[in-house]
């Protein structure tokens, strides 16, 4: 897991280093001041006594503490100097690091903003084309493409927010993807969603992206083909640990009781949906369980490494 | 009164919002800069105001514009932004004015949902 590094914490560290450096400076100045006072006292004492006495011992000089203490003070003053220099160096490095981090985060925010704006422009162009499209199928295809782009925008948003921690919290991520897909497909109000997965489950951003893309495809397929008319859609997502890593189970209420053959439009039977799902699962380095064959129940099972 | 004002500097996105709202039965006026918005004589003739936050104006973004006109405008604002910067949301905290914040990219359903949440559909 990438280590979290935040601009404020770097600057706080620099502030602490600055305070310690100031204390070290004060120590050097105090020691040098004391040393100077001692030398002045020694010089003045020797000068006064030289007039009246032939032999002068330094210990007898008034105001002079002791030669050993002078040496000690000099040593203390000198020992502060490398500490001070090391602290100054660390402080400057922390400040430089903070500034670099700040500019990287600024650039990330700006590029994120541009990506979202560009996605919006593409969606706008697709919608303008959809309005002018002659047939229902073309219009539907163009709107599904918009919904995929919107899902990509939601995924991107989540990934950007998780850059600092290096991990994406999956429960929030999946909820956001499902909500975005249902709103885009006009099924937000009449869909019951059940999501069951460990609150603590987190994945690296690239893996979270593909997992989100899979969920988006599954929800899109459910919203388009599971129920018809005024029937209420219900979808369930479950992720749990498996011997091979993690297992995603997805199901909806789109089964057809009593049916003898599965609906040809359900995911996994044919068309682009199958190809896309296959590609997304491959990106996740997982495998998809082949349990599409029950026409009265629609569920998908995907196992992927943690 | 079934009009909506769209403030958006990118022409394609402005056109998309205009078409979406026209299809939903609104009449739409569009502005592409804060300067143009400040010349609008009466904001209260609109049911709601869609406002992009990054308007490409160095001196005034969508929130600055909102702060400037909200005294004379009782209508709800629907901000649209491509930024996920928390600072944007923070600037709107404590503002006693009906508003919604939409994150780009938005599709037709998001626009209608925001209007629905404000009781305008």
Tab-separated table of C-alpha atoms in Angstrom:
chain	number	residue	atom	x	y	z
A	1	UNK	CA	0.000	0.000	0.000
A	2	UNK	CA	1.315	3.423	-0.917
A	3	UNK	CA	2.208	5.558	2.046
A	4	UNK	CA	-0.040	8.526	2.617
A	5	UNK	CA	1.663	11.853	2.203
A	6	UNK	CA	-0.308	15.008	2.715
A	7	UNK	CA	0.759	18.565	2.118
A	8	UNK	CA	-0.370	19.877	5.541
A	9	UNK	CA	1.513	17.118	7.403
A	10	UNK	CA	4.699	17.886	5.464
A	11	UNK	CA	4.425	21.558	6.326
A	12	UNK	CA	3.671	20.732	9.967
A	13	UNK	CA	6.806	18.599	10.033
A	14	UNK	CA	8.768	21.518	8.581
A	15	UNK	CA	7.340	23.806	11.269
A	16	UNK	CA	8.433	21.454	14.070
A	17	UNK	CA	11.884	21.170	12.520
A	18	UNK	CA	12.024	24.967	12.308
A	19	UNK	CA	11.216	25.309	16.030
A	20	UNK	CA	13.860	22.751	17.012
A	21	UNK	CA	16.346	24.499	14.729
A	22	UNK	CA	15.592	27.832	16.416
A	23	UNK	CA	16.149	26.243	19.838
A	24	UNK	CA	19.476	24.842	18.636
A	25	UNK	CA	20.449	28.300	17.344
A	26	UNK	CA	19.520	29.827	20.692
A	27	UNK	CA	21.697	27.176	22.399
A	28	UNK	CA	24.688	28.056	20.212
A	29	UNK	CA	24.229	31.787	20.825
A	30	UNK	CA	23.850	31.307	24.610
A	31	UNK	CA	26.934	29.086	24.822
A	32	UNK	CA	28.988	31.505	22.729
A	33	UNK	CA	27.791	34.437	24.857
A	34	UNK	CA	28.788	32.695	28.073
A	35	UNK	CA	32.133	31.783	26.542
A	36	UNK	CA	32.739	35.396	25.497
A	37	UNK	CA	31.810	36.664	28.985
A	38	UNK	CA	34.253	34.229	30.530
A	39	UNK	CA	37.018	35.302	28.180
A	40	UNK	CA	36.293	38.988	28.857
A	41	UNK	CA	36.375	38.306	32.619
A	42	UNK	CA	39.660	36.425	32.248
A	43	UNK	CA	41.204	39.193	30.169
A	44	UNK	CA	40.021	41.948	32.572
A	45	UNK	CA	41.152	39.994	35.668
A	46	UNK	CA	44.567	39.223	34.262
A	47	UNK	CA	45.029	42.847	33.314
A	48	UNK	CA	44.072	44.136	36.779
A	49	UNK	CA	46.173	41.650	38.658
A	50	UNK	CA	49.150	42.032	36.356
A	51	UNK	CA	49.659	45.497	37.769
A	52	UNK	CA	50.039	44.248	41.407
A	53	UNK	CA	51.112	40.610	41.263
A	54	UNK	CA	53.939	38.821	39.528
A	55	UNK	CA	52.231	35.410	39.314
A	56	UNK	CA	48.581	35.126	38.437
A	57	UNK	CA	46.605	31.887	38.461
A	58	UNK	CA	43.579	31.823	36.220
A	59	UNK	CA	41.425	30.317	39.018
A	60	UNK	CA	42.082	33.521	41.045
A	61	UNK	CA	40.694	35.824	38.407
A	62	UNK	CA	37.408	37.401	39.714
A	63	UNK	CA	34.322	36.370	37.672
A	64	UNK	CA	36.148	33.505	36.012
A	65	UNK	CA	34.458	30.160	36.699
A	66	UNK	CA	37.009	27.523	35.884
A	67	UNK	CA	39.090	26.717	32.797
A	68	UNK	CA	37.469	23.278	32.424
A	69	UNK	CA	34.070	24.896	32.361
A	70	UNK	CA	35.217	27.254	29.636
A	71	UNK	CA	36.311	24.284	27.585
A	72	UNK	CA	33.001	22.574	28.266
A	73	UNK	CA	31.060	25.636	27.160
A	74	UNK	CA	33.119	25.832	23.977
A	75	UNK	CA	32.433	22.151	23.349
A	76	UNK	CA	28.700	22.580	23.917
A	77	UNK	CA	28.611	25.563	21.544
A	78	UNK	CA	30.483	23.603	18.893
A	79	UNK	CA	28.340	20.508	19.286
A	80	UNK	CA	25.228	22.563	18.613
A	81	UNK	CA	26.572	23.692	15.236
A	82	UNK	CA	26.306	20.352	13.339
A	83	UNK	CA	22.899	19.693	14.933
A	84	UNK	CA	21.749	23.097	13.780
A	85	UNK	CA	23.060	22.519	10.253
A	86	UNK	CA	21.403	19.086	10.050
A	87	UNK	CA	18.103	20.532	11.221
A	88	UNK	CA	18.318	23.386	8.745
A	89	UNK	CA	18.956	20.909	5.937
A	90	UNK	CA	16.027	18.687	7.027
A	91	UNK	CA	13.765	21.706	7.350
A	92	UNK	CA	14.584	22.943	3.863
A	93	UNK	CA	14.075	19.475	2.443
A	94	UNK	CA	10.670	19.162	4.136
A	95	UNK	CA	9.615	22.564	2.809
A	96	UNK	CA	10.781	21.715	-0.704
A	97	UNK	CA	8.975	18.356	-0.501
A	98	UNK	CA	5.795	20.107	0.669
A	99	UNK	CA	5.962	22.593	-2.189
A	100	UNK	CA	6.569	19.817	-4.744
A	101	UNK	CA	3.681	17.800	-3.348
A	102	UNK	CA	1.443	20.842	-3.434
A	103	UNK	CA	2.207	21.492	-7.094
A	104	UNK	CA	1.697	17.813	-8.000
A	105	UNK	CA	-1.690	17.815	-6.273
A	106	UNK	CA	-2.614	21.049	-8.025
A	107	UNK	CA	-1.700	19.490	-11.379
A	108	UNK	CA	-3.720	16.368	-10.520
A	109	UNK	CA	-6.762	18.449	-9.601
A	110	UNK	CA	-6.444	20.418	-12.815
A	111	UNK	CA	-6.080	17.313	-14.984
A	112	UNK	CA	-9.031	15.703	-13.174
A	113	UNK	CA	-11.096	18.816	-13.893
A	114	UNK	CA	-10.143	18.692	-17.572
A	115	UNK	CA	-10.929	14.988	-17.860
A	116	UNK	CA	-14.392	15.485	-16.361
A	117	UNK	CA	-15.032	18.472	-18.644
A	118	UNK	CA	-13.906	16.514	-21.699
A	119	UNK	CA	-16.121	13.577	-20.755
A	120	UNK	CA	-18.968	16.072	-20.431
A	121	UNK	CA	-18.268	17.441	-23.913
A	122	UNK	CA	-18.272	13.936	-25.405
A	123	UNK	CA	-21.553	13.116	-23.632
A	124	UNK	CA	-23.007	16.373	-24.965
A	125	UNK	CA	-21.980	15.493	-28.526
A	126	UNK	CA	-23.404	11.962	-28.213
A	127	UNK	CA	-26.678	13.359	-26.875
A	128	UNK	CA	-26.927	15.883	-29.719
A	129	UNK	CA	-26.337	13.006	-32.134
A	130	UNK	CA	-28.885	10.821	-30.305
A	131	UNK	CA	-31.558	13.481	-30.711
A	132	UNK	CA	-30.935	13.527	-34.453
A	133	UNK	CA	-30.692	9.733	-34.802
A	134	UNK	CA	-33.412	8.259	-36.995
A	135	UNK	CA	-34.101	5.005	-35.165
A	136	UNK	CA	-34.834	3.919	-31.592
A	137	UNK	CA	-31.948	1.452	-31.613
A	138	UNK	CA	-29.401	4.084	-32.620
A	139	UNK	CA	-30.695	6.463	-29.967
A	140	UNK	CA	-30.549	3.736	-27.330
A	141	UNK	CA	-27.006	2.800	-28.325
A	142	UNK	CA	-25.881	6.434	-28.117
A	143	UNK	CA	-27.486	6.848	-24.672
A	144	UNK	CA	-25.906	3.652	-23.381
A	145	UNK	CA	-22.563	5.040	-24.550
A	146	UNK	CA	-23.306	8.207	-22.554
A	147	UNK	CA	-24.102	6.150	-19.501
A	148	UNK	CA	-20.768	4.291	-19.865
A	149	UNK	CA	-18.912	7.588	-20.113
A	150	UNK	CA	-20.702	8.885	-17.066
A	151	UNK	CA	-19.739	5.732	-15.165
A	152	UNK	CA	-16.133	6.325	-16.270
A	153	UNK	CA	-16.437	9.855	-14.827
A	154	UNK	CA	-17.707	8.512	-11.493
A	155	UNK	CA	-14.932	5.914	-11.386
A	156	UNK	CA	-12.358	8.557	-12.191
A	157	UNK	CA	-13.696	10.818	-9.450
A	158	UNK	CA	-13.352	8.040	-6.876
A	159	UNK	CA	-9.884	7.124	-8.045
A	160	UNK	CA	-8.745	10.745	-7.785
A	161	UNK	CA	-10.093	11.021	-4.265
A	162	UNK	CA	-8.174	7.916	-3.266
A	163	UNK	CA	-4.827	9.037	-4.698
A	164	UNK	CA	-3.576	10.086	-1.258
A	165	UNK	CA	-4.339	6.806	0.481
A	166	UNK	CA	-3.482	4.638	-2.540
A	167	UNK	CA	-6.560	2.449	-1.941
A	168	UNK	CA	-10.196	2.720	-2.932
A	169	UNK	CA	-12.832	1.832	-0.334
A	170	UNK	CA	-14.944	-0.596	-2.340
A	171	UNK	CA	-18.284	-0.272	-0.587
A	172	UNK	CA	-18.529	3.467	-1.336
A	173	UNK	CA	-17.101	2.987	-4.811
A	174	UNK	CA	-19.645	0.340	-5.792
A	175	UNK	CA	-22.559	2.305	-4.360
A	176	UNK	CA	-21.506	5.359	-6.362
A	177	UNK	CA	-21.199	3.323	-9.584
A	178	UNK	CA	-24.620	1.688	-9.089
A	179	UNK	CA	-26.306	5.008	-8.252
A	180	UNK	CA	-24.726	6.729	-11.263
A	181	UNK	CA	-25.765	3.922	-13.627
A	182	UNK	CA	-29.344	3.847	-12.324
A	183	UNK	CA	-29.728	7.627	-12.541
A	184	UNK	CA	-28.321	7.632	-16.074
A	185	UNK	CA	-30.739	4.884	-17.113
A	186	UNK	CA	-33.719	6.515	-15.405
A	187	UNK	CA	-34.199	3.645	-12.931
A	188	UNK	CA	-33.003	5.296	-9.712
A	189	UNK	CA	-36.453	5.727	-8.201
A	190	UNK	CA	-37.845	2.261	-8.823
A	191	UNK	CA	-34.869	0.018	-8.106
A	192	UNK	CA	-34.121	-1.794	-4.882
A	193	UNK	CA	-30.391	-2.191	-4.347
A	194	UNK	CA	-28.758	-4.485	-1.810
A	195	UNK	CA	-24.983	-4.266	-1.422
A	196	UNK	CA	-23.253	-6.646	0.984
A	197	UNK	CA	-19.505	-6.531	1.345
A	198	UNK	CA	-16.925	-5.935	4.062
A	199	UNK	CA	-16.791	-2.223	4.984
A	200	UNK	CA	-13.024	-2.405	5.217
A	201	UNK	CA	-12.512	-3.925	1.770
A	202	UNK	CA	-10.186	-1.714	-0.280
A	203	UNK	CA	-8.449	-2.265	-3.601
A	204	UNK	CA	-5.727	-0.524	-5.575
A	205	UNK	CA	-7.156	2.135	-7.937
A	206	UNK	CA	-6.537	0.193	-11.172
A	207	UNK	CA	-8.337	-2.892	-9.841
A	208	UNK	CA	-11.147	-0.793	-8.390
A	209	UNK	CA	-11.616	0.810	-11.821
A	210	UNK	CA	-12.204	-2.530	-13.575
A	211	UNK	CA	-14.432	-3.801	-10.796
A	212	UNK	CA	-16.502	-0.622	-11.163
A	213	UNK	CA	-16.657	-1.085	-14.933
A	214	UNK	CA	-17.966	-4.654	-14.442
A	215	UNK	CA	-20.624	-3.508	-11.967
A	216	UNK	CA	-21.663	-0.739	-14.377
A	217	UNK	CA	-22.119	-3.270	-17.204
A	218	UNK	CA	-24.127	-5.606	-14.986
A	219	UNK	CA	-26.396	-2.827	-13.695
A	220	UNK	CA	-26.876	-1.456	-17.226
A	221	UNK	CA	-27.857	-4.913	-18.434
A	222	UNK	CA	-30.287	-5.388	-15.548
A	223	UNK	CA	-31.863	-1.956	-16.065
A	224	UNK	CA	-32.314	-2.567	-19.772
A	225	UNK	CA	-33.391	-6.171	-19.882
A	226	UNK	CA	-34.324	-7.577	-16.472
A	227	UNK	CA	-37.808	-6.196	-15.999
A	228	UNK	CA	-40.317	-4.623	-18.292
A	229	UNK	CA	-42.870	-1.864	-17.952
A	230	UNK	CA	-43.703	-0.872	-14.393
A	231	UNK	CA	-42.081	-3.906	-12.752
A	232	UNK	CA	-39.721	-2.940	-9.970
A	233	UNK	CA	-36.089	-3.820	-10.507
A	234	UNK	CA	-34.093	-5.367	-7.662
A	235	UNK	CA	-30.370	-5.955	-7.800
A	236	UNK	CA	-27.958	-7.440	-5.307
A	237	UNK	CA	-24.177	-7.245	-5.107
A	238	UNK	CA	-22.169	-9.386	-2.753
A	239	UNK	CA	-18.392	-9.583	-2.389
A	240	UNK	CA	-16.676	-11.953	-0.010
A	241	UNK	CA	-13.386	-13.732	0.532
A	242	UNK	CA	-12.721	-16.835	-1.466
A	243	UNK	CA	-9.888	-19.369	-1.423
A	244	UNK	CA	-8.632	-17.811	-4.679
A	245	UNK	CA	-9.050	-14.207	-3.555
A	246	UNK	CA	-12.360	-12.391	-3.763
A	247	UNK	CA	-15.682	-13.449	-5.164
A	248	UNK	CA	-18.264	-11.093	-6.652
A	249	UNK	CA	-21.822	-12.353	-6.882
A	250	UNK	CA	-24.355	-10.270	-8.727
A	251	UNK	CA	-28.003	-11.015	-9.231
A	252	UNK	CA	-31.238	-9.351	-10.235
A	253	UNK	CA	-34.911	-10.216	-10.283
A	254	UNK	CA	-34.866	-10.584	-14.038
A	255	UNK	CA	-35.431	-14.304	-14.146
A	256	UNK	CA	-38.434	-15.602	-15.958
A	257	UNK	CA	-40.255	-18.173	-13.814
A	258	UNK	CA	-41.206	-21.184	-15.851
A	259	UNK	CA	-39.116	-20.148	-18.840
A	260	UNK	CA	-37.371	-22.882	-20.774
A	261	UNK	CA	-34.751	-20.755	-22.445
A	262	UNK	CA	-32.851	-17.737	-21.215
A	263	UNK	CA	-33.587	-14.278	-22.543
A	264	UNK	CA	-31.180	-13.743	-25.436
A	265	UNK	CA	-30.452	-10.192	-24.382
A	266	UNK	CA	-29.238	-11.047	-20.890
A	267	UNK	CA	-25.573	-10.494	-20.313
A	268	UNK	CA	-23.313	-13.370	-21.150
A	269	UNK	CA	-25.240	-14.780	-24.088
A	270	UNK	CA	-24.196	-12.709	-27.031
A	271	UNK	CA	-23.147	-9.350	-28.392
A	272	UNK	CA	-20.949	-6.559	-27.157
A	273	UNK	CA	-21.948	-7.008	-23.525
A	274	UNK	CA	-20.297	-10.424	-23.428
A	275	UNK	CA	-17.136	-9.144	-25.100
A	276	UNK	CA	-16.913	-6.162	-22.791
A	277	UNK	CA	-17.476	-8.234	-19.660
A	278	UNK	CA	-14.869	-10.745	-20.819
A	279	UNK	CA	-12.382	-7.932	-21.345
A	280	UNK	CA	-13.090	-6.300	-17.960
A	281	UNK	CA	-12.831	-9.608	-16.099
A	282	UNK	CA	-9.533	-10.297	-17.889
A	283	UNK	CA	-8.238	-6.883	-16.776
A	284	UNK	CA	-9.114	-7.862	-13.222
A	285	UNK	CA	-7.198	-11.135	-13.769
A	286	UNK	CA	-10.329	-13.008	-12.752
A	287	UNK	CA	-12.660	-15.613	-14.160
A	288	UNK	CA	-16.369	-15.518	-14.660
A	289	UNK	CA	-18.565	-18.381	-13.539
A	290	UNK	CA	-20.776	-19.767	-16.265
A	291	UNK	CA	-24.083	-19.810	-14.469
A	292	UNK	CA	-26.203	-18.020	-17.015
A	293	UNK	CA	-27.981	-21.175	-17.962
A	294	UNK	CA	-30.822	-20.980	-15.499
A	295	UNK	CA	-33.560	-19.081	-17.334
A	296	UNK	CA	-35.550	-18.454	-14.167
A	297	UNK	CA	-32.741	-16.711	-12.359
A	298	UNK	CA	-30.086	-14.296	-13.500
A	299	UNK	CA	-26.860	-14.216	-11.583
A	300	UNK	CA	-23.197	-13.745	-12.311
A	301	UNK	CA	-20.227	-14.960	-10.296
A	302	UNK	CA	-16.709	-13.614	-10.758
A	303	UNK	CA	-13.634	-14.692	-8.853
A	304	UNK	CA	-10.570	-12.472	-8.899
A	305	UNK	CA	-7.321	-12.254	-6.949
A	306	UNK	CA	-7.232	-9.905	-3.987
B	1	UNK	CA	-43.127	31.118	-15.981
B	2	UNK	CA	-41.351	28.029	-17.246
B	3	UNK	CA	-37.961	29.422	-18.058
B	4	UNK	CA	-34.473	28.372	-17.032
B	5	UNK	CA	-31.237	30.293	-17.307
B	6	UNK	CA	-28.141	28.299	-18.278
B	7	UNK	CA	-24.746	29.851	-17.526
B	8	UNK	CA	-22.050	27.784	-19.267
B	9	UNK	CA	-19.002	28.910	-21.202
B	10	UNK	CA	-18.465	25.745	-23.272
B	11	UNK	CA	-20.705	25.918	-26.314
B	12	UNK	CA	-21.235	22.164	-26.762
B	13	UNK	CA	-22.193	21.667	-23.129
B	14	UNK	CA	-24.403	24.755	-23.235
B	15	UNK	CA	-26.161	23.375	-26.321
B	16	UNK	CA	-26.604	19.983	-24.648
B	17	UNK	CA	-28.188	21.554	-21.559
B	18	UNK	CA	-30.375	23.806	-23.651
B	19	UNK	CA	-31.650	20.879	-25.762
B	20	UNK	CA	-32.249	18.712	-22.698
B	21	UNK	CA	-34.252	21.426	-20.946
B	22	UNK	CA	-36.186	22.321	-24.090
B	23	UNK	CA	-37.200	18.665	-24.443
B	24	UNK	CA	-38.337	18.691	-20.817
B	25	UNK	CA	-40.698	21.553	-21.640
B	26	UNK	CA	-38.786	24.601	-20.431
B	27	UNK	CA	-37.847	27.717	-22.304
B	28	UNK	CA	-34.161	28.374	-21.987
B	29	UNK	CA	-31.931	31.444	-21.985
B	30	UNK	CA	-28.175	30.975	-22.150
B	31	UNK	CA	-25.242	33.117	-21.034
B	32	UNK	CA	-21.608	32.230	-21.508
B	33	UNK	CA	-19.843	34.767	-19.281
B	34	UNK	CA	-20.385	36.459	-15.916
B	35	UNK	CA	-20.456	39.829	-17.672
B	36	UNK	CA	-23.393	38.717	-19.782
B	37	UNK	CA	-25.190	37.358	-16.699
B	38	UNK	CA	-24.846	40.688	-14.882
B	39	UNK	CA	-26.817	42.325	-17.689
B	40	UNK	CA	-29.845	40.088	-17.136
B	41	UNK	CA	-32.560	42.471	-15.884
B	42	UNK	CA	-34.626	40.065	-13.774
B	43	UNK	CA	-33.434	36.691	-12.468
B	44	UNK	CA	-36.744	35.946	-10.798
B	45	UNK	CA	-38.420	35.317	-14.106
B	46	UNK	CA	-36.523	32.003	-14.230
B	47	UNK	CA	-37.568	28.897	-12.313
B	48	UNK	CA	-33.968	27.886	-11.735
B	49	UNK	CA	-30.465	28.861	-12.791
B	50	UNK	CA	-27.953	26.274	-14.003
B	51	UNK	CA	-24.491	27.668	-13.442
B	52	UNK	CA	-21.118	26.189	-14.376
B	53	UNK	CA	-18.536	26.964	-11.687
B	54	UNK	CA	-15.467	27.256	-13.916
B	55	UNK	CA	-16.603	29.957	-16.290
B	56	UNK	CA	-13.234	30.718	-17.818
B	57	UNK	CA	-13.267	34.177	-16.268
B	58	UNK	CA	-10.207	35.019	-14.184
B	59	UNK	CA	-11.993	37.472	-11.959
B	60	UNK	CA	-15.236	35.688	-11.282
B	61	UNK	CA	-16.270	32.035	-11.183
B	62	UNK	CA	-19.776	30.628	-10.839
B	63	UNK	CA	-19.812	30.875	-7.050
B	64	UNK	CA	-18.555	34.485	-7.065
B	65	UNK	CA	-21.280	35.270	-9.566
B	66	UNK	CA	-23.879	33.583	-7.368
B	67	UNK	CA	-22.695	35.563	-4.306
B	68	UNK	CA	-23.012	38.736	-6.309
B	69	UNK	CA	-26.530	38.200	-7.622
B	70	UNK	CA	-28.194	36.191	-4.883
B	71	UNK	CA	-29.499	39.332	-3.172
B	72	UNK	CA	-31.641	40.049	-6.203
B	73	UNK	CA	-32.376	36.428	-7.114
B	74	UNK	CA	-34.705	34.246	-5.083
B	75	UNK	CA	-34.502	31.315	-7.505
B	76	UNK	CA	-32.598	28.093	-6.818
B	77	UNK	CA	-29.156	27.597	-8.307
B	78	UNK	CA	-27.928	24.316	-9.748
B	79	UNK	CA	-24.139	24.422	-9.894
B	80	UNK	CA	-22.335	22.152	-12.322
B	81	UNK	CA	-18.647	21.464	-11.868
B	82	UNK	CA	-15.964	19.140	-13.146
B	83	UNK	CA	-13.900	19.721	-10.046
B	84	UNK	CA	-13.933	17.355	-7.085
B	85	UNK	CA	-12.068	19.902	-4.997
B	86	UNK	CA	-13.586	20.041	-1.514
B	87	UNK	CA	-12.964	23.784	-1.500
B	88	UNK	CA	-15.820	24.233	-3.966
B	89	UNK	CA	-18.321	22.576	-1.663
B	90	UNK	CA	-16.879	24.419	1.350
B	91	UNK	CA	-17.465	27.786	-0.299
B	92	UNK	CA	-21.140	26.930	-0.550
B	93	UNK	CA	-21.436	25.818	3.091
B	94	UNK	CA	-23.549	28.116	5.174
B	95	UNK	CA	-25.156	29.784	2.175
B	96	UNK	CA	-28.837	30.223	2.922
B	97	UNK	CA	-30.130	29.823	-0.594
B	98	UNK	CA	-31.608	26.764	-2.307
B	99	UNK	CA	-28.981	25.102	-4.462
B	100	UNK	CA	-27.778	21.762	-5.809
B	101	UNK	CA	-24.274	20.737	-6.836
B	102	UNK	CA	-23.911	18.446	-9.860
B	103	UNK	CA	-20.582	16.815	-10.670
B	104	UNK	CA	-19.643	16.555	-14.321
B	105	UNK	CA	-20.099	14.543	-16.408
B	106	UNK	CA	-23.881	14.770	-16.225
B	107	UNK	CA	-26.473	13.151	-18.445
B	108	UNK	CA	-30.062	14.159	-19.101
B	109	UNK	CA	-31.340	12.158	-16.114
B	110	UNK	CA	-29.058	14.055	-13.686
B	111	UNK	CA	-30.404	17.386	-14.865
B	112	UNK	CA	-34.008	16.247	-14.513
B	113	UNK	CA	-33.298	14.673	-11.138
B	114	UNK	CA	-31.801	17.924	-9.812
B	115	UNK	CA	-34.874	19.832	-10.995
B	116	UNK	CA	-37.072	17.165	-9.385
B	117	UNK	CA	-35.237	17.490	-6.059
B	118	UNK	CA	-35.960	21.196	-6.120
B	119	UNK	CA	-39.624	20.465	-6.805
B	120	UNK	CA	-39.497	21.946	-10.285
B	121	UNK	CA	-40.568	18.961	-12.408
